[in-house]
PDB file of C-alpha atoms and ligand atoms in Angstrom:
ATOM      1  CA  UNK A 145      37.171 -56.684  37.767  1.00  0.00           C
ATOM      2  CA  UNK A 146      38.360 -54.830  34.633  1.00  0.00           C
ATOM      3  CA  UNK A 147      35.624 -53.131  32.399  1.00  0.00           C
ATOM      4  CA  UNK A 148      34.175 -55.816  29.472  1.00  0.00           C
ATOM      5  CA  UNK A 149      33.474 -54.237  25.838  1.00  0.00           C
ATOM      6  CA  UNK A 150      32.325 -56.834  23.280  1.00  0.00           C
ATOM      7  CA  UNK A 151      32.898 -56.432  19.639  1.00  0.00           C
ATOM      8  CA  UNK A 152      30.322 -57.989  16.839  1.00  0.00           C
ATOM      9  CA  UNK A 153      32.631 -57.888  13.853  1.00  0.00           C
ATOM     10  CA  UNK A 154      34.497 -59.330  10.805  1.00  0.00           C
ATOM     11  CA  UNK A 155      38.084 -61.415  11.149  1.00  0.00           C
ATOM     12  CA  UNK A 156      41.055 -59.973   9.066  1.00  0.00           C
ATOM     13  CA  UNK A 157      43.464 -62.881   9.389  1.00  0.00           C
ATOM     14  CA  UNK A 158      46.276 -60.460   8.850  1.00  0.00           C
ATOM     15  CA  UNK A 159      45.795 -58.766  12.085  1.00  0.00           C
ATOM     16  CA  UNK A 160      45.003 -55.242  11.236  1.00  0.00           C
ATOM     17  CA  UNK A 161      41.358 -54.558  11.148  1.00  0.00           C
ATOM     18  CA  UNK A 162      38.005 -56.431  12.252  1.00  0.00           C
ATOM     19  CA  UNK A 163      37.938 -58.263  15.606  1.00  0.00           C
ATOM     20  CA  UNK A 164      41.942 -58.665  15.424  1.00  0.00           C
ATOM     21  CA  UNK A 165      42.207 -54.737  15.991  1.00  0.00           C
ATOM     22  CA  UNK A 166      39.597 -53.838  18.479  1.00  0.00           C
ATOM     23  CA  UNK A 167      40.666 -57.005  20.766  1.00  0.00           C
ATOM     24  CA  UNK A 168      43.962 -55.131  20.793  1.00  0.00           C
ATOM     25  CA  UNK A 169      42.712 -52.359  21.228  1.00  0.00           C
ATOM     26  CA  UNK A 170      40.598 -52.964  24.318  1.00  0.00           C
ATOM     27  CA  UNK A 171      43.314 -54.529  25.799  1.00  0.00           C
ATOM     28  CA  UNK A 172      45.575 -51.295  25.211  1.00  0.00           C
ATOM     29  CA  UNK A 173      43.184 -49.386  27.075  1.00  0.00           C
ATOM     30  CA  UNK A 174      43.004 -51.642  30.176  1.00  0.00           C
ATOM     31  CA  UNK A 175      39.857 -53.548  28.518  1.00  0.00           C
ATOM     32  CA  UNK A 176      38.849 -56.996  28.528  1.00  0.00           C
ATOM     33  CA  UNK A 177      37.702 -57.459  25.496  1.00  0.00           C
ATOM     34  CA  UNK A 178      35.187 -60.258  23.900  1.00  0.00           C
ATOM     35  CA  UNK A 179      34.587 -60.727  20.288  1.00  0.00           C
ATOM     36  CA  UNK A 180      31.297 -62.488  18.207  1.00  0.00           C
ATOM     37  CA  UNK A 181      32.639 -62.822  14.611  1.00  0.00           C
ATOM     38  CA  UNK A 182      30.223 -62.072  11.713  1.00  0.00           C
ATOM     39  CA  UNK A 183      32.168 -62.739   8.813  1.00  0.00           C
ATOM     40  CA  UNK A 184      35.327 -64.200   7.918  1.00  0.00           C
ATOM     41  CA  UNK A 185      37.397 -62.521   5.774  1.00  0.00           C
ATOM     42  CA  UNK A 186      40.809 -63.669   3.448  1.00  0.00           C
ATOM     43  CA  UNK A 187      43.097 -61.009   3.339  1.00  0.00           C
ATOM     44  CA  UNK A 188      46.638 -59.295   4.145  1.00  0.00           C
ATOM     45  CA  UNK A 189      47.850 -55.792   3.383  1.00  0.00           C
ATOM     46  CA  UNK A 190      48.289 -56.274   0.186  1.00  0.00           C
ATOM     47  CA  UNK A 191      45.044 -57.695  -1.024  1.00  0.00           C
ATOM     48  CA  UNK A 192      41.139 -59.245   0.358  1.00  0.00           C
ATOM     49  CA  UNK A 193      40.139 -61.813  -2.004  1.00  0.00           C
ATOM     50  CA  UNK A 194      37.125 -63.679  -0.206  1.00  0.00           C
ATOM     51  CA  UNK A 195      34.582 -62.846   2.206  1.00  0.00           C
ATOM     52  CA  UNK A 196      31.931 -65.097   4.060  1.00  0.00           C
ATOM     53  CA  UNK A 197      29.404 -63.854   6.232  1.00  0.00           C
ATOM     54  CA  UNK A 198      28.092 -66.397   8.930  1.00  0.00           C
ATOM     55  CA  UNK A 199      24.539 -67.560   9.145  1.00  0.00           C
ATOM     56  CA  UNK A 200      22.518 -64.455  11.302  1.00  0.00           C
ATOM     57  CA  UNK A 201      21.472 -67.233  14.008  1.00  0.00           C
ATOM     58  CA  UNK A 202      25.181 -68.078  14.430  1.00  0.00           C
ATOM     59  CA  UNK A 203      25.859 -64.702  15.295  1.00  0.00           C
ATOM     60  CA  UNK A 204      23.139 -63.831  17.414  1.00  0.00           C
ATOM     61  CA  UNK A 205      24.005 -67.424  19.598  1.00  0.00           C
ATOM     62  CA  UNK A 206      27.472 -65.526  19.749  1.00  0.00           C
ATOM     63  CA  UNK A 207      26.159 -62.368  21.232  1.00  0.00           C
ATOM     64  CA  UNK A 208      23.615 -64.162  23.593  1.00  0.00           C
ATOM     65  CA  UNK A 209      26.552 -65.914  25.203  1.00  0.00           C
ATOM     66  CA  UNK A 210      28.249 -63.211  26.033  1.00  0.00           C
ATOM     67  CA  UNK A 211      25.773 -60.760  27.080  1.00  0.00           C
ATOM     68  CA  UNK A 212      24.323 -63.336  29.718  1.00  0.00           C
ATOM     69  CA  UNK A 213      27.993 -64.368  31.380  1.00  0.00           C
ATOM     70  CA  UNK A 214      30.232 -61.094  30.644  1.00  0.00           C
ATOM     71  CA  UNK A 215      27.886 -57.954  31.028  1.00  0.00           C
ATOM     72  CA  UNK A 216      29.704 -55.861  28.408  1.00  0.00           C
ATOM     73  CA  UNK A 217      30.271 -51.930  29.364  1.00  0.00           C
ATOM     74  CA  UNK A 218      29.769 -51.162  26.088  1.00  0.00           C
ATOM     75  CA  UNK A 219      29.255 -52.445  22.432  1.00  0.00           C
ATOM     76  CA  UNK A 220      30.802 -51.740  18.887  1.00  0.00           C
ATOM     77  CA  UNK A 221      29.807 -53.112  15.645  1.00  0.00           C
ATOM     78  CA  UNK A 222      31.933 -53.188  12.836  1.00  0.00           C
ATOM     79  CA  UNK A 223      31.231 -55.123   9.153  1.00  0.00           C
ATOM     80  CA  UNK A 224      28.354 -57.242   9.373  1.00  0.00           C
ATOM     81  CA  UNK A 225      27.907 -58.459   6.289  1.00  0.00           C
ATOM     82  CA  UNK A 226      24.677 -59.161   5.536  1.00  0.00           C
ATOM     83  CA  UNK A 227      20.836 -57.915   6.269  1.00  0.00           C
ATOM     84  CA  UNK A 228      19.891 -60.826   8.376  1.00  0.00           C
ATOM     85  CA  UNK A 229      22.929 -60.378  10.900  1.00  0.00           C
ATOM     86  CA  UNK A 230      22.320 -56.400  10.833  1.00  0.00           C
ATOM     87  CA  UNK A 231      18.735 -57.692  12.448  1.00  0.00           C
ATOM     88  CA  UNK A 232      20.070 -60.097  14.508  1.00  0.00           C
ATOM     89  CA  UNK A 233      22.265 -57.700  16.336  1.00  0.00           C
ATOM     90  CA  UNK A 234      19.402 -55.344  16.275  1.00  0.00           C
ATOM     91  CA  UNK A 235      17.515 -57.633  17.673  1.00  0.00           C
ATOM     92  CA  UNK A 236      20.010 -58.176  20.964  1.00  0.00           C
ATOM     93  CA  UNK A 237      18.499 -57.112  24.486  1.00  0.00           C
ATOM     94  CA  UNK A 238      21.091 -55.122  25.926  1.00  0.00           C
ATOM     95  CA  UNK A 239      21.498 -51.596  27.599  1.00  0.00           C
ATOM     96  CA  UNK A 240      24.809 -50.870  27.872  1.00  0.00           C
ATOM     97  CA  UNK A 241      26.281 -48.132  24.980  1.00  0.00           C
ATOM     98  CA  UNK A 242      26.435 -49.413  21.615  1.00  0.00           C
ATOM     99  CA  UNK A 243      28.656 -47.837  19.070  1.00  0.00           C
ATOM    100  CA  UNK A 244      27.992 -48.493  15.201  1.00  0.00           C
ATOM    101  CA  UNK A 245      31.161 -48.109  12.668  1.00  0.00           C
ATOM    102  CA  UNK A 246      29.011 -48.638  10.082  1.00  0.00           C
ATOM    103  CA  UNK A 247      31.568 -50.166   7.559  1.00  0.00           C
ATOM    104  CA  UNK A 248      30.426 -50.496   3.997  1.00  0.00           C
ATOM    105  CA  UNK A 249      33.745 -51.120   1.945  1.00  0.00           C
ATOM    106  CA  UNK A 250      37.222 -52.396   3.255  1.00  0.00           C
ATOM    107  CA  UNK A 251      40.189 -50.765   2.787  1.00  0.00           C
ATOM    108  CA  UNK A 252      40.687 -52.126  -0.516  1.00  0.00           C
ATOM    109  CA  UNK A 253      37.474 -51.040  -1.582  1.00  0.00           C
ATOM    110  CA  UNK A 254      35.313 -54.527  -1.432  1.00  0.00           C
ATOM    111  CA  UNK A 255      31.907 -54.324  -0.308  1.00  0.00           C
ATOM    112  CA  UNK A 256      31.618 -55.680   3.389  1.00  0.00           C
ATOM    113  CA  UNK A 257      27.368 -54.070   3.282  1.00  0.00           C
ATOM    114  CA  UNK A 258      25.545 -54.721   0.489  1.00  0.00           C
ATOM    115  CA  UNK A 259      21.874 -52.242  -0.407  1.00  0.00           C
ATOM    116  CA  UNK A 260      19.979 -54.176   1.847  1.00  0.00           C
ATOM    117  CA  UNK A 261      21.575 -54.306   5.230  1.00  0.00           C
ATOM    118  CA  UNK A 262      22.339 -50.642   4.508  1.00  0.00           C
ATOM    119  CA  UNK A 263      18.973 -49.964   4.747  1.00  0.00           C
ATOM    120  CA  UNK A 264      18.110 -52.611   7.951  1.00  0.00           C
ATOM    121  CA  UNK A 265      21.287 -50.763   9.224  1.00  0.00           C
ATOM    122  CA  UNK A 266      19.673 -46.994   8.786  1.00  0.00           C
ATOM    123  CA  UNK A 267      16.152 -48.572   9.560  1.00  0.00           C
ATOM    124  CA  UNK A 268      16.943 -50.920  12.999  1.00  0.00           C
ATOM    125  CA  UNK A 269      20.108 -50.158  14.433  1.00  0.00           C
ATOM    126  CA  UNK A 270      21.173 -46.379  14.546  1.00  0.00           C
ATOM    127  CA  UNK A 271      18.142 -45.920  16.732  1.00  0.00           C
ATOM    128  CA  UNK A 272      19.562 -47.801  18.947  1.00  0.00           C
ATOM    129  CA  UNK A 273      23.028 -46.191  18.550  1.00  0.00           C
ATOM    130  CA  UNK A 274      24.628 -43.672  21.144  1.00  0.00           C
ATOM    131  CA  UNK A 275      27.184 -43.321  18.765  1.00  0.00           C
ATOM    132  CA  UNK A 276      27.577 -43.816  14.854  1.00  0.00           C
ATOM    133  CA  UNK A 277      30.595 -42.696  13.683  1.00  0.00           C
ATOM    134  CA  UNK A 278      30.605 -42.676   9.413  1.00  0.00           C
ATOM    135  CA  UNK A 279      33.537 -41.954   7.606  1.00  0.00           C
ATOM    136  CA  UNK A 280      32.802 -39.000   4.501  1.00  0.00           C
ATOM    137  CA  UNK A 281      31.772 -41.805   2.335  1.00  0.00           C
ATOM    138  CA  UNK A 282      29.436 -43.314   4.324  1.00  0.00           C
ATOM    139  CA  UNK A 283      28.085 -40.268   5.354  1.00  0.00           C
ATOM    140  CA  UNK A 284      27.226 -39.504   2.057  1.00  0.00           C
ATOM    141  CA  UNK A 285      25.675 -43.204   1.331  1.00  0.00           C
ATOM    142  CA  UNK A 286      23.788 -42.873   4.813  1.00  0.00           C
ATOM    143  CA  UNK A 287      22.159 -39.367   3.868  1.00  0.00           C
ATOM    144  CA  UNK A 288      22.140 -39.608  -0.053  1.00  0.00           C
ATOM    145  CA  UNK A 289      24.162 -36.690  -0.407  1.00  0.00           C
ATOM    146  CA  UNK A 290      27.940 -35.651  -1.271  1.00  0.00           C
ATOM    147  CA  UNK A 291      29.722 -34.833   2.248  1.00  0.00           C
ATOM    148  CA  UNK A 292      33.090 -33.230   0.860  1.00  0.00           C
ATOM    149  CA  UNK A 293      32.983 -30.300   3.311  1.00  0.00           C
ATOM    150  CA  UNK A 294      32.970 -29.445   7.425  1.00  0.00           C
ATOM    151  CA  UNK A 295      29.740 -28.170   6.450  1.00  0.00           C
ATOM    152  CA  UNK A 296      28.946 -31.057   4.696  1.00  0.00           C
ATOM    153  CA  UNK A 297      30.124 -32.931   7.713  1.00  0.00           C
ATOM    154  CA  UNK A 298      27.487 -30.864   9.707  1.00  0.00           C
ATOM    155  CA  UNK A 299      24.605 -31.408   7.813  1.00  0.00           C
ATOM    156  CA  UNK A 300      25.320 -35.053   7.488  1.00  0.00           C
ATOM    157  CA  UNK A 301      25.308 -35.342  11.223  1.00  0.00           C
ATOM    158  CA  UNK A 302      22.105 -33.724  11.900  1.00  0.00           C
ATOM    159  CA  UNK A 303      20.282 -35.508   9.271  1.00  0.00           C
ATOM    160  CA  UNK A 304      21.830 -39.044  10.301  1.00  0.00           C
ATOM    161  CA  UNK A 305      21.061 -37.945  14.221  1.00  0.00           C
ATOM    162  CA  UNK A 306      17.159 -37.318  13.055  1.00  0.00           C
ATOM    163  CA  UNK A 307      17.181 -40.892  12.112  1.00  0.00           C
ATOM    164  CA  UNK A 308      17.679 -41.685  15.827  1.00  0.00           C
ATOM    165  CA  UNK A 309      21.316 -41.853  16.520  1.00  0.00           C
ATOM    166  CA  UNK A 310      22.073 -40.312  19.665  1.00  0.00           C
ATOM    167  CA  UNK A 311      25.248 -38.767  18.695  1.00  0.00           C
ATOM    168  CA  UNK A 312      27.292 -38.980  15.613  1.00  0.00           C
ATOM    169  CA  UNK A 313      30.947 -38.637  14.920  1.00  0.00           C
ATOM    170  CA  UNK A 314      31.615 -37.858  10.912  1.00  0.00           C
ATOM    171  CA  UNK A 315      35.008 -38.705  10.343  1.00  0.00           C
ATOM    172  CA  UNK A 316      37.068 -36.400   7.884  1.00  0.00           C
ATOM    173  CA  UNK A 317      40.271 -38.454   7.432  1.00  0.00           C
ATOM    174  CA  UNK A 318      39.774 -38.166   3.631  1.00  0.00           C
ATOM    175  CA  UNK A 319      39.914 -34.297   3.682  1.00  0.00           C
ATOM    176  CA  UNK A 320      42.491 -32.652   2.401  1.00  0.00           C
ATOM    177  CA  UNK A 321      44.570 -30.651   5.013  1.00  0.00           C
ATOM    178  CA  UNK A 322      44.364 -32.018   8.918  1.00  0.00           C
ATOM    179  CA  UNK A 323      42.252 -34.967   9.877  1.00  0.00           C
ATOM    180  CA  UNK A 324      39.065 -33.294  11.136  1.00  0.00           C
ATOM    181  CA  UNK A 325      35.816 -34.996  12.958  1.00  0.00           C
ATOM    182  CA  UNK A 326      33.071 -33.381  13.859  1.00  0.00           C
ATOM    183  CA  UNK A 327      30.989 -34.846  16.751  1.00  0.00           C
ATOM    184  CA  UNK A 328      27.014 -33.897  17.094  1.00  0.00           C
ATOM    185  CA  UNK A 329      25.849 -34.982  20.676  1.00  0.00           C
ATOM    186  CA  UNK A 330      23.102 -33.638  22.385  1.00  0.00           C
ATOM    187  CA  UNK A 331      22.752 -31.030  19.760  1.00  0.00           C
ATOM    188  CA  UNK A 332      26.011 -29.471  20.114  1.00  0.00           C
ATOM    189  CA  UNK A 333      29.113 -29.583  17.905  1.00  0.00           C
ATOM    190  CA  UNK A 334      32.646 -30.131  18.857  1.00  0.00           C
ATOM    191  CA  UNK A 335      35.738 -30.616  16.407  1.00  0.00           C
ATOM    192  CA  UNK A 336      38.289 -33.277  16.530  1.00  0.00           C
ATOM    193  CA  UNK A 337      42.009 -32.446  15.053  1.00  0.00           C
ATOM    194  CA  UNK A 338      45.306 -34.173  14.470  1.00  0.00           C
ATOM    195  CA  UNK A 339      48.004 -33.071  11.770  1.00  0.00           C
ATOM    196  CA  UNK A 340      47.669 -35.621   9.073  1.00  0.00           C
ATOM    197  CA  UNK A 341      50.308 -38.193   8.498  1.00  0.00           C
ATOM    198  CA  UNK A 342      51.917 -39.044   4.880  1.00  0.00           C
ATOM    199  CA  UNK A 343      51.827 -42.693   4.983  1.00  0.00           C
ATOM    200  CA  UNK A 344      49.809 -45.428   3.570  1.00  0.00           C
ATOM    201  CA  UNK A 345      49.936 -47.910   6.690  1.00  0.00           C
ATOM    202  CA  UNK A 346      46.303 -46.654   7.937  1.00  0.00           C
ATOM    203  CA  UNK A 347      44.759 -50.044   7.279  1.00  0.00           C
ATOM    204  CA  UNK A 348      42.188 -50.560  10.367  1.00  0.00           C
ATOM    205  CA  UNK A 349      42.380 -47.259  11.297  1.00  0.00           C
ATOM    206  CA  UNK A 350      38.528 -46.739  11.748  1.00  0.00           C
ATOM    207  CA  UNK A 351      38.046 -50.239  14.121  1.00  0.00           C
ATOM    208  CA  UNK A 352      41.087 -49.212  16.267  1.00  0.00           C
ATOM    209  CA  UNK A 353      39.450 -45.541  16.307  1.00  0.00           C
ATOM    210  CA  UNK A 354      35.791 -46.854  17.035  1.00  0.00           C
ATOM    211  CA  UNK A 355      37.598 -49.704  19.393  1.00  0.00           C
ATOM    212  CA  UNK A 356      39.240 -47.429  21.833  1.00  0.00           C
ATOM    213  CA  UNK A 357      35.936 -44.999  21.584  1.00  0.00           C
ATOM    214  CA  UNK A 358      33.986 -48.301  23.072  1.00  0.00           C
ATOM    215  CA  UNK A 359      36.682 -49.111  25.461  1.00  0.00           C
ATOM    216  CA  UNK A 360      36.635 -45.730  27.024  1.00  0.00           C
ATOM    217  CA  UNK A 361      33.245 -45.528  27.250  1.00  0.00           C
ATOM    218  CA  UNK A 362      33.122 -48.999  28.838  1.00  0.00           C
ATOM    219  CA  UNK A 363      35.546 -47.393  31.363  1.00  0.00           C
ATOM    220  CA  UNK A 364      32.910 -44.693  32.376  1.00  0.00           C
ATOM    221  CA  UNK A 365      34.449 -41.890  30.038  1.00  0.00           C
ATOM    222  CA  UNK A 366      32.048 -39.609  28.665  1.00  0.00           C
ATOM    223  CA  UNK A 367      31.605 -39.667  25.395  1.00  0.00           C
ATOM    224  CA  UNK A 368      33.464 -36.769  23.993  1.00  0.00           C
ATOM    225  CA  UNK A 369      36.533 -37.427  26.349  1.00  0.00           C
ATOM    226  CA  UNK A 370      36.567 -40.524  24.931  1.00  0.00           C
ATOM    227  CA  UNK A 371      36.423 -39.422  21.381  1.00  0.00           C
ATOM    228  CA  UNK A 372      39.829 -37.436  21.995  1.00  0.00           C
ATOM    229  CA  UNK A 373      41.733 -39.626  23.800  1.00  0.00           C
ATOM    230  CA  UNK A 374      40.571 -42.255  21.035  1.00  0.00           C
ATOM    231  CA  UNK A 375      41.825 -39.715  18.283  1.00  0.00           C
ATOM    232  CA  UNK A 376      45.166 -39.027  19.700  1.00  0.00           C
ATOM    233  CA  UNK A 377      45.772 -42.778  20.263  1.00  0.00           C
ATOM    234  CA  UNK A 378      44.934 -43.454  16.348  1.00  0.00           C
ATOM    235  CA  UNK A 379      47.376 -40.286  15.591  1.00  0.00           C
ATOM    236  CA  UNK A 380      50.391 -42.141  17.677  1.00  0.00           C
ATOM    237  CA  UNK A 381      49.412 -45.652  16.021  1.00  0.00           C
ATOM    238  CA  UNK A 382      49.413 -44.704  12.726  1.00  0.00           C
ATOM    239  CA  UNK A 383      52.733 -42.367  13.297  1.00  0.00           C
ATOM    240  CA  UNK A 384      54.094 -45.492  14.720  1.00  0.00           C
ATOM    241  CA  UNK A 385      53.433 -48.112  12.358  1.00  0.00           C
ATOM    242  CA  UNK A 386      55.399 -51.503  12.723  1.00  0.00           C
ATOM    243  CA  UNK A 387      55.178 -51.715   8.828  1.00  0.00           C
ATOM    244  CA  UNK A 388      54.464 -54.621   9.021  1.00  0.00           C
ATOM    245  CA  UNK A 389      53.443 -56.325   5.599  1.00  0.00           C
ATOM    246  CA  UNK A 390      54.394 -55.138   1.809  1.00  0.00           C
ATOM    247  CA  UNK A 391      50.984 -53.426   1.531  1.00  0.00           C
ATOM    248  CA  UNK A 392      48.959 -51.100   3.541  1.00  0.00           C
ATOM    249  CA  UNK A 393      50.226 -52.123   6.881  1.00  0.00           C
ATOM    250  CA  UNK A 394      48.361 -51.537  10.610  1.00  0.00           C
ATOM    251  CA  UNK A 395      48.974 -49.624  13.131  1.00  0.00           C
ATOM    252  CA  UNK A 396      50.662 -49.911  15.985  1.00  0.00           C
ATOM    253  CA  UNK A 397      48.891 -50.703  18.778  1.00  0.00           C
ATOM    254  CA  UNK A 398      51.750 -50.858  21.249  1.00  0.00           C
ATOM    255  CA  UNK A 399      50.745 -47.241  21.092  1.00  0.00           C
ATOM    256  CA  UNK A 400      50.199 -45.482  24.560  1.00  0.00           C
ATOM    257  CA  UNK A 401      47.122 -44.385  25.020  1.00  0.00           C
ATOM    258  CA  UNK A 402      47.006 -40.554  26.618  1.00  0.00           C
ATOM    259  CA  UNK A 403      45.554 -40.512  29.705  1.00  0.00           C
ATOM    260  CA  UNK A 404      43.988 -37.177  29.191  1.00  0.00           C
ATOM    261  CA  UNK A 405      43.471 -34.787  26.181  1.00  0.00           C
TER     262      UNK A 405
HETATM  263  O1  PXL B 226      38.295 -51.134   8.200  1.00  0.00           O
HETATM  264  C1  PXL B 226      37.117 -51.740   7.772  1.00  0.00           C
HETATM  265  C2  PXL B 226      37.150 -53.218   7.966  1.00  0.00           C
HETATM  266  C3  PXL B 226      36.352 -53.781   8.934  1.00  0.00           C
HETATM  267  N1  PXL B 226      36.314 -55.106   9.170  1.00  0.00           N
HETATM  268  C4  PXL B 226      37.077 -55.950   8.457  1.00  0.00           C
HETATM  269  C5  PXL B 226      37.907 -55.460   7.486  1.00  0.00           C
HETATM  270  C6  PXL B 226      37.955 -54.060   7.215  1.00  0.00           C
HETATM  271  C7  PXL B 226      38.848 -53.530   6.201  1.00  0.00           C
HETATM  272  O2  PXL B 226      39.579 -54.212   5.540  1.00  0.00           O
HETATM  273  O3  PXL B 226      38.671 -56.308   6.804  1.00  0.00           O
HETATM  274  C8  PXL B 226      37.021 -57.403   8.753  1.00  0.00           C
END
């Protein structure tokens, strides 16, 4: 039997980010992937003009019906919309990894998190987190303070691992220069690198990232093996991109993933 991951996640209709790009991305990686949907959104590359999150027991019924047929490896959550589905994921019995992209805006900038649920999502579900991986931005919203800096990056992660996390990738995409993460796990820091890329068809770049992450470690990778084959799979995607759409367009997830780093 191939390794399960589950996603818990929003739909992008136009195939790039949400459920649409970590289903393909599990399967890239030799993943069976299953999907529980927690908001629906309208939108293509060029613009998102309506979200609706799904009632919190609709979700949860979602999750349950997975977790006691499928037996996930591992777990990602991506938007979730609101503060009642942030507790009803919380609230799922499971033991396998979970990884949290804790999405607050979407590409084009609309809130997919509103004040509440990011505090349910600080509060209830990065302690139960092996892995939260922020972007700068949402570093900064998840430790109140500007993280413009590798040292920023640093502090960020120790502060968001005191919260309960068990390790944390900051993401420094948005940096000028190469794309540099910084993982914190068990107390030690490692740093992440790829050239940066000129182009603006990145949409769903941090699902397919936190996607493959989940699929690896579903796959019995550990964890920071898994964050570098993950990154150099993103790097080939996004240097690949189908162009698909007149917008910001996805990757490609045709991509190969490396079999090593
Ligand atoms: O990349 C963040 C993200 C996550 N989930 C959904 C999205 C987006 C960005 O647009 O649409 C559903």
């Amino acid at each position: 039997m191939p390794p399960v991951a589950l996603t818990i996640a929003g739909s992008d209709p136009s195939g790039g980010a949400g459920i649409q790009a970590d289903l393909k991305t599990f399967h890239r990686f030799g993943v069976y992937g299953a999907a529980a949907v927690t908001l629906i959104t309208v939108q293509n590359t060029t613009r998102l003009s309506r979200i609706e999150v799904l009632d919190a027991g609709l979700v949860r019924d979602q999750i349950q019906a997975v977790l006691e047929d499928l037996y996930p490896g591992a777990i990602k959550t991506g938007a979730l919309g609101s503060e009642a589905v942030v507790r009803a994921v919380a609230e799922c019995r499971f033991t396998c990894p979970l990884i949290v992209d804790p999405v607050m805006l979407s590409s084009s900038g609309a809130s997919l998190l509103g004040l509440a649920a990011r505090h349910a999502l600080r509060k209830l579900l990065l302690p139960r987190a092996s892995l939260v991986m922020p972007n700068l931005a949402e570093a900064s919203e998840l430790t109140g303070s500007p993280v413009r800096t590798p040292q920023d990056m640093r502090d960020a992660a120790r502060r968001i691992a005191e919260g309960g996390a068990r390790a944390v990738l900051v993401k420094g995409g948005h940096l000028e220069g190469d794309a540099l993460d910084i993982l914190l796990n068990e107390g030690v820091f490692s740093e992440f690198r790829s050239p940066r890329i000129d182009t603006r068809h990145t949409h769903g770049t941090g699902c397919a990232y936190s996607a493959a992450i989940t699929a690896l470690l579903a796959s019995g990778v550990s964890l920071s093996e898994a964050v570098g084959r993950a990154k150099a799979f993103v790097f080939e995607a996004i240097r690949q991109s189908p162009g698909i759409g007149a917008g910001a367009g996805p990757l490609n997830y045709w991509a190969k993933p490396p079999d090593s780093v």
